[in-house]
Amino acid sequence: MFVVVGVSGGVAAYKSVHLVRLLVLAGHEVHVVPTEDSLRFVGTSTWESISRNPVTTSVHDDVAQVRHVALGQAADLIIVAPATANTLARMTAGLADNLLGTTLLATTAPVVVAPAMHTEMWSHPATQHNMATLRARGVHVVGPADGPLTGGDSGPGRMSEPDEIFQAALAAVPGDADLAGLRVTVSTGGTREPIDPVRFLGNRSSGKQGAEVALTAARRGAEVRLLAAHVGDGVLMEASRHPRVEIVHTGTAVELQDAAVAAAVDADIVAMVAAVADYRVAEASDEKLSKQGGEGLTLELVQNPDILAGLVRNRSPGQTIVGFAAETAHTDDELIAKGRAKRRRKGVDLLAVNAVGWKKGFESTDNELLILDADDDVVAQVRGSKRAVAGALWDAVLTARQRTRMESTDGSLSLPEM
Ligand code: PMT
């Protein structure tokens, strides 16, 4: 996982050195984001050597990499330890004048805080009000423990021990990295088939749905190859920053086929979300075509290879292949019927049947689809953000793989032991 550890200015910062070490030893990619004040307790060199990554506190460093939001976007988990009364108040207010603040505002990952302060500060109604607000927003709170404090006094306010924070933080991550250890190939975007050096046949795919499918797989622990045909501006930004996503750029259907065949060799799962042109111009002109008087223009088109069908024909043992089908339909029954016919034609294990129209499916932020399994049963019907749709797709893929495993072990379908 990609873990960000925020450190605010309390003496308990020294304990977070051990927390970072535990995370690194567990194989996580750890980035420490200290506040300026916290550097009086533990310095940059310690964090850099323990986390094995560069450390900065300022939103003005590494501006070209958009660092002020990049860490938050890439994070699978953010831990703030110690979380001082001041930092908790700033989180509640959504202040963003340091790197920790912007990182916290830019994330959708689970956030875990480990408060540390004197008992009076912890009990103060302002702090308690802030904690209630943060909890209501879904922030996970570990501690504080009751025990000796820095001033010699004792009471609630002591930061929890690193092992406890480590366990609680991992437990806060949804899905428990259920795709860890799997290699996944996802295609996205629309292919462009050249007519001449300045024109092409294309489609409206923005690449958003495929980027979310790839990113969600990576967040759930998979190693992902994202084969990108033409996509909209900025669509690949988050995926490109994720340490487990490798992006391969392609253009035409034939280029995408080459990349897909190569990537599928060692993939456990292939999901073809890309909108691939069924036809290309038989012979693209090297010269720009010019208008021929008042006459029309006839282009000869030839069929492109069916990449998905080819992948199914040559699949390796145990590989799961997922197709997407963009369909216009007036009713659910029509959508399902079109989907079933296409699933059988392509021979895929799962088909996400995407209801599309002038204003839905392509380019939009939200999506609506149903998922057919290898028996042509509708196993999910999803409507929501493309990220939510991606989550439901991966749930369906895992269920299908589990079912296949059970069938191949027994020769018949059996229920798992409870
Ligand atoms: O990119 P967005 O703007 O976010 O929009 C998302 C989407 C609507 C493009 C996406 O959710 C979707 O539905 N993708 C599939 C679009 C499509 O091309 O459907 P199809 O019915 O033409 O193709 C069926 C399947 O065969 C697809 O998995 C496609 O990748 C594959 N195919 C198609 C043609 C071809 N020559 N080779 C293929 O492999």
XYZ file of C-alpha atoms and ligand atoms in Angstrom:
457
model
C 0.000 0.000 0.000
C 0.937 3.626 -0.469
C 0.848 5.034 3.083
C 1.248 8.678 4.088
C 2.252 9.307 7.703
C 1.533 12.852 8.871
C 3.515 13.932 11.910
C 2.521 16.977 13.942
C 4.471 18.818 16.605
C 4.379 16.777 19.785
C 7.071 14.969 21.707
C 5.362 11.658 20.805
C 6.779 12.163 17.283
C 9.721 9.997 18.356
C 7.324 7.036 18.712
C 6.155 7.497 15.128
C 9.663 6.621 13.941
C 8.878 3.081 15.079
C 5.447 3.245 13.402
C 7.051 4.206 10.062
C 9.566 1.395 10.490
C 6.777 -1.135 11.092
C 5.014 0.027 7.926
C 8.194 -0.140 5.815
C 9.080 -3.604 7.160
C 5.558 -4.774 6.274
C 6.369 -3.889 2.646
C 4.428 -0.624 2.339
C 5.565 2.440 0.402
C 5.696 5.100 3.126
C 5.846 8.885 2.694
C 6.228 11.011 5.809
C 4.686 14.498 5.838
C 5.826 16.341 8.966
C 4.593 19.781 10.003
C 7.297 22.462 10.419
C 6.862 22.371 14.201
C 7.275 18.621 14.409
C 10.768 18.912 12.916
C 11.876 20.363 16.274
C 11.205 16.915 17.750
C 12.322 14.596 14.924
C 14.239 15.917 11.917
C 13.998 15.366 8.178
C 17.059 13.082 7.984
C 15.507 10.585 10.392
C 12.254 10.456 8.428
C 14.051 10.144 5.096
C 16.295 7.343 6.241
C 13.519 5.393 7.979
C 10.883 5.841 5.241
C 13.413 5.591 2.372
C 11.616 8.456 0.645
C 12.246 12.201 0.369
C 10.494 14.381 2.934
C 9.198 17.910 2.594
C 6.833 20.107 4.584
C 6.122 22.787 2.033
C 3.513 23.037 -0.714
C 6.121 25.001 -2.673
C 8.543 22.094 -3.113
C 8.285 19.865 -6.152
C 5.563 22.087 -7.643
C 5.871 20.524 -11.123
C 4.768 17.183 -9.632
C 1.731 18.897 -8.020
C 3.011 17.460 -4.754
C 0.482 19.343 -2.625
C -2.271 17.009 -3.863
C -0.263 14.134 -5.369
C 0.442 12.390 -2.062
C -3.187 12.548 -0.958
C -4.413 11.254 -4.326
C -1.944 8.375 -4.381
C -2.500 7.325 -0.770
C -4.250 4.083 0.128
C -4.089 5.125 3.781
C -3.143 8.248 5.777
C -2.077 8.091 9.420
C -1.568 11.244 11.473
C 0.565 10.388 14.508
C 0.944 12.217 16.721
C -2.152 14.301 16.031
C -1.894 17.383 18.240
C -4.895 19.466 19.351
C -3.796 22.095 16.833
C -3.574 19.644 13.907
C -6.938 18.086 14.792
C -8.518 21.573 14.866
C -6.944 22.392 11.507
C -8.212 19.123 10.024
C -11.701 19.914 11.290
C -11.601 23.338 9.668
C -10.066 21.964 6.451
C -7.070 24.312 6.586
C -4.612 23.806 3.767
C -1.608 26.052 4.355
C 0.930 23.270 4.736
C 1.631 19.999 2.914
C -0.134 17.886 5.535
C -3.286 20.027 5.235
C -3.416 19.843 1.414
C -2.637 16.126 1.461
C -5.529 15.481 3.838
C -7.916 17.542 1.732
C -6.899 15.816 -1.505
C -7.424 12.261 -0.322
C -10.278 9.795 -0.506
C -8.249 7.174 1.399
C -9.050 6.176 4.988
C -7.567 8.574 7.546
C -6.444 7.386 10.982
C -5.436 9.823 13.720
C -3.571 9.089 16.933
C -4.175 12.078 19.245
C -1.470 13.136 21.699
C -1.787 16.066 24.136
C -2.227 16.952 27.788
C -5.393 15.738 29.502
C -6.829 19.250 29.852
C -6.393 19.907 26.118
C -7.938 16.554 25.230
C -10.948 17.115 27.545
C -11.550 20.687 26.370
C -14.948 21.071 24.674
C -13.256 22.523 21.564
C -11.120 19.402 21.080
C -14.013 17.076 21.868
C -16.207 18.955 19.394
C -13.486 18.605 16.730
C -13.158 14.885 17.436
C -16.908 14.399 17.065
C -16.818 16.209 13.696
C -13.845 14.179 12.460
C -15.446 10.896 13.572
C -18.663 11.867 11.803
C -16.604 12.373 8.623
C -15.299 8.828 8.891
C -11.882 9.567 10.410
C -10.654 6.622 12.536
C -9.351 7.541 15.969
C -6.795 5.431 17.882
C -6.434 6.369 21.550
C -5.316 8.429 23.262
C -4.128 6.120 26.024
C -4.331 6.901 29.731
C -0.875 7.128 31.324
C 2.133 9.260 32.222
C 2.474 12.458 30.161
C 5.526 14.558 29.384
C 5.105 17.050 32.219
C 5.158 14.340 34.881
C 1.363 14.371 35.171
C -0.782 11.449 34.179
C -4.173 10.923 32.458
C -5.787 10.456 29.046
C -3.768 12.140 26.283
C -0.778 9.859 25.795
C -0.325 8.699 22.194
C -1.144 5.005 21.656
C 1.791 2.658 21.112
C 3.065 2.286 17.512
C 2.011 -1.393 17.286
C -1.548 -0.495 18.229
C -1.671 2.358 15.696
C -0.178 0.067 13.027
C -2.850 -2.620 13.569
C -5.731 -0.131 13.758
C -4.553 1.641 10.614
C -4.361 -1.547 8.545
C -7.792 -2.575 9.803
C -9.188 0.767 8.569
C -8.374 -0.006 4.941
C -11.484 -1.319 3.190
C -11.347 -4.458 1.128
C -8.246 -5.594 2.970
C -6.170 -5.516 -0.214
C -8.197 -8.407 -1.613
C -6.492 -8.156 -5.028
C -2.976 -8.311 -3.569
C -0.697 -10.674 -5.469
C -2.773 -10.485 -8.666
C -1.520 -9.059 -11.959
C -4.199 -7.112 -13.769
C -4.337 -5.645 -17.276
C -6.924 -2.960 -18.022
C -7.490 -1.165 -21.328
C -9.114 2.243 -21.506
C -9.970 5.134 -23.804
C -10.944 5.158 -27.449
C -8.792 3.986 -30.329
C -8.095 6.415 -33.181
C -7.883 5.036 -36.707
C -6.074 7.393 -39.081
C -7.644 8.570 -42.345
C -4.783 10.865 -43.284
C -2.072 12.721 -41.300
C -4.654 15.086 -39.751
C -7.887 13.087 -39.453
C -9.024 9.928 -37.748
C -12.058 7.769 -36.987
C -12.592 7.807 -33.243
C -15.198 7.635 -30.499
C -16.206 9.559 -27.394
C -14.538 7.386 -24.759
C -12.765 9.611 -22.221
C -10.934 6.758 -20.518
C -12.462 7.684 -17.138
C -14.149 4.338 -16.468
C -11.050 2.314 -17.363
C -8.802 4.591 -15.295
C -11.065 4.013 -12.270
C -11.069 0.254 -12.882
C -7.252 0.305 -12.948
C -6.858 2.603 -9.956
C -9.336 0.656 -7.831
C -7.486 -2.585 -8.601
C -4.192 -0.972 -7.565
C -5.729 0.425 -4.381
C -6.961 -3.077 -3.587
C -3.414 -4.406 -3.926
C -3.098 -5.568 -7.561
C -0.141 -4.846 -9.853
C -1.788 -3.070 -12.780
C -0.886 -2.485 -16.417
C -3.121 0.194 -17.876
C -3.218 0.171 -21.683
C -4.383 3.636 -22.639
C -5.749 4.502 -26.069
C -6.877 8.113 -26.515
C -8.124 9.594 -23.199
C -9.291 13.007 -21.960
C -6.981 15.587 -20.361
C -5.921 14.689 -16.831
C -7.805 11.372 -16.803
C -4.672 9.336 -16.133
C -3.168 11.693 -13.549
C -4.128 9.760 -10.425
C -3.328 6.394 -11.958
C 0.061 7.636 -13.160
C 1.018 8.501 -9.597
C 0.061 5.169 -8.136
C 3.140 3.044 -7.513
C 1.399 -0.153 -8.675
C 0.095 1.208 -11.986
C 2.202 1.029 -15.144
C 0.743 2.929 -18.103
C 1.320 1.828 -21.707
C 0.171 4.339 -24.330
C -1.401 3.047 -27.539
C -3.260 4.632 -30.468
C -4.959 2.382 -32.990
C -6.813 -0.902 -32.439
C -3.869 -2.820 -33.895
C -1.445 -1.080 -31.498
C -3.795 -1.800 -28.613
C -3.983 -5.433 -29.688
C -0.173 -5.750 -29.649
C -0.008 -4.225 -26.162
C -2.902 -6.354 -24.882
C -1.475 -9.614 -26.204
C 1.911 -8.836 -24.613
C 0.385 -7.781 -21.274
C -2.025 -10.715 -21.115
C 0.806 -13.277 -21.119
C 1.323 -13.072 -17.361
C -1.947 -11.403 -16.315
C -4.330 -13.078 -13.884
C -7.151 -10.802 -14.967
C -7.721 -8.783 -18.148
C -10.460 -6.135 -18.308
C -11.103 -4.557 -21.706
C -12.816 -1.254 -20.937
C -11.478 0.500 -24.049
C -13.837 1.458 -26.848
C -12.119 -0.170 -29.809
C -12.976 0.799 -33.391
C -14.472 -2.174 -35.225
C -13.238 -0.762 -38.545
C -10.221 1.135 -39.835
C -9.571 2.851 -43.136
C -8.180 0.263 -45.573
C -5.287 2.488 -46.537
C -4.632 5.723 -44.679
C -3.423 8.454 -47.015
C 0.061 9.901 -46.440
C -1.194 13.189 -47.884
C -3.970 15.286 -46.383
C -7.142 14.508 -48.365
C -8.527 17.615 -50.013
C -12.088 18.465 -50.981
C -13.069 17.098 -54.399
C -15.368 19.766 -55.865
C -18.994 19.167 -54.831
C -18.623 15.391 -54.624
C -18.887 13.237 -51.551
C -16.043 11.126 -50.209
C -16.039 7.342 -49.956
C -13.680 5.660 -47.517
C -13.075 1.936 -47.728
C -13.108 0.382 -44.269
C -11.735 -2.983 -43.246
C -12.468 -4.828 -40.011
C -10.119 -4.462 -37.079
C -9.154 -7.567 -35.136
C -11.472 -8.418 -32.252
C -8.896 -8.070 -29.484
C -11.110 -9.446 -26.739
C -12.155 -12.545 -28.659
C -8.474 -13.197 -29.461
C -7.503 -12.907 -25.800
C -10.237 -15.390 -24.874
C -9.048 -17.854 -27.544
C -5.474 -17.727 -26.240
C -6.126 -17.339 -22.545
C -3.739 -18.873 -20.033
C -5.039 -21.293 -17.368
C -6.801 -19.570 -14.493
C -7.006 -16.231 -16.294
C -10.230 -14.242 -15.904
C -11.284 -12.133 -18.881
C -13.752 -9.273 -18.507
C -15.373 -7.419 -21.389
C -17.366 -4.214 -21.471
C -20.241 -3.676 -23.881
C -21.518 -0.211 -24.679
C -25.175 -0.661 -25.663
C -28.129 1.616 -26.314
C -31.406 0.116 -25.106
C -34.901 1.322 -24.190
C -35.498 -1.190 -21.406
C -33.459 -3.340 -19.012
C -34.700 -6.453 -20.809
C -33.384 -5.170 -24.122
C -30.051 -4.273 -22.490
C -29.762 -7.737 -20.947
C -30.662 -9.478 -24.215
C -28.059 -7.492 -26.162
C -25.516 -8.145 -23.413
C -26.137 -11.902 -23.347
C -25.744 -12.185 -27.105
C -22.460 -10.261 -26.960
C -21.114 -12.238 -23.976
C -21.641 -15.500 -25.835
C -20.032 -14.118 -28.990
C -16.959 -12.940 -27.110
C -16.756 -15.892 -24.690
C -15.755 -13.743 -21.707
C -16.106 -14.755 -18.041
C -17.858 -11.509 -17.170
C -19.404 -8.791 -19.297
C -20.181 -5.326 -17.951
C -23.094 -4.150 -20.060
C -22.948 -0.402 -20.133
C -26.106 1.557 -20.926
C -24.942 4.401 -23.170
C -26.585 7.310 -24.943
C -25.928 10.873 -26.029
C -25.541 11.919 -22.421
C -24.667 8.758 -20.539
C -21.828 6.280 -20.310
C -19.220 8.028 -22.448
C -17.399 11.041 -20.925
C -19.714 11.355 -17.914
C -18.610 11.210 -14.279
C -21.276 8.654 -13.380
C -22.122 5.379 -15.017
C -24.810 2.720 -15.039
C -24.223 -0.918 -15.905
C -25.131 -4.498 -15.187
C -22.722 -7.411 -14.967
C -23.350 -10.788 -16.592
C -21.442 -13.865 -15.461
C -20.432 -16.915 -17.501
C -23.926 -18.399 -17.010
C -25.464 -15.195 -18.413
C -26.932 -14.384 -14.990
C -27.096 -10.737 -13.933
C -24.803 -10.742 -10.881
C -24.794 -6.977 -10.248
C -26.645 -3.889 -11.339
C -24.764 -0.704 -10.492
C -25.438 2.993 -10.833
C -23.110 5.641 -9.389
C -19.714 7.252 -9.812
C -17.288 5.490 -12.143
C -15.189 4.730 -9.047
C -18.153 3.036 -7.351
C -18.850 1.077 -10.534
C -15.212 -0.041 -10.598
C -15.508 -1.288 -7.006
C -18.595 -3.365 -7.860
C -16.840 -4.778 -10.917
C -13.880 -6.020 -8.856
C -16.242 -7.563 -6.294
C -17.913 -9.488 -9.140
C -14.535 -10.562 -10.557
C -13.417 -11.940 -7.178
C -16.688 -13.813 -6.733
C -16.374 -15.331 -10.216
C -12.773 -16.410 -9.569
C -13.695 -17.959 -6.233
C -16.514 -19.873 -7.899
C -14.230 -21.139 -10.663
C -11.682 -22.286 -8.081
C -14.323 -24.186 -6.116
C -15.683 -25.805 -9.259
C -12.254 -26.911 -10.438
C -11.276 -28.334 -7.018
C -14.412 -30.443 -6.593
C -15.617 -30.925 -10.088
C -18.891 -29.549 -8.701
C -20.041 -26.371 -7.028
C -19.713 -26.470 -3.231
C -20.137 -23.887 -0.540
C -17.102 -22.644 1.410
C -16.823 -23.837 5.001
C -18.082 -21.342 7.552
O -14.221 6.041 -21.296
P -15.490 6.611 -20.660
O -15.841 7.967 -21.240
O -15.399 6.623 -19.164
O -16.709 5.644 -21.063
C -16.716 4.325 -20.622
C -17.188 3.360 -21.713
C -18.655 3.640 -22.023
C -16.346 3.515 -22.984
C -16.971 1.908 -21.135
O -17.654 1.750 -19.940
C -17.428 0.840 -22.115
O -18.596 0.503 -22.226
N -16.432 0.280 -22.869
C -16.665 -0.684 -23.953
C -17.035 0.072 -25.180
C -17.116 -0.810 -26.410
O -16.314 -0.655 -27.267
O -18.044 -1.733 -26.402
P -18.203 -2.786 -27.625
O -19.516 -3.382 -27.383
O -17.951 -2.158 -28.941
O -17.064 -3.857 -27.377
C -17.257 -4.989 -26.545
C -15.935 -5.411 -25.942
O -15.048 -5.872 -26.979
C -15.189 -4.330 -25.205
O -14.610 -4.934 -24.070
C -14.126 -3.874 -26.204
O -12.977 -3.409 -25.545
C -13.847 -5.143 -26.968
N -13.468 -4.957 -28.370
C -14.296 -4.327 -29.244
C -13.945 -4.238 -30.575
C -12.717 -4.781 -30.999
N -12.321 -4.700 -32.264
N -11.903 -5.387 -30.118
C -12.271 -5.505 -28.840
O -11.536 -6.061 -28.026
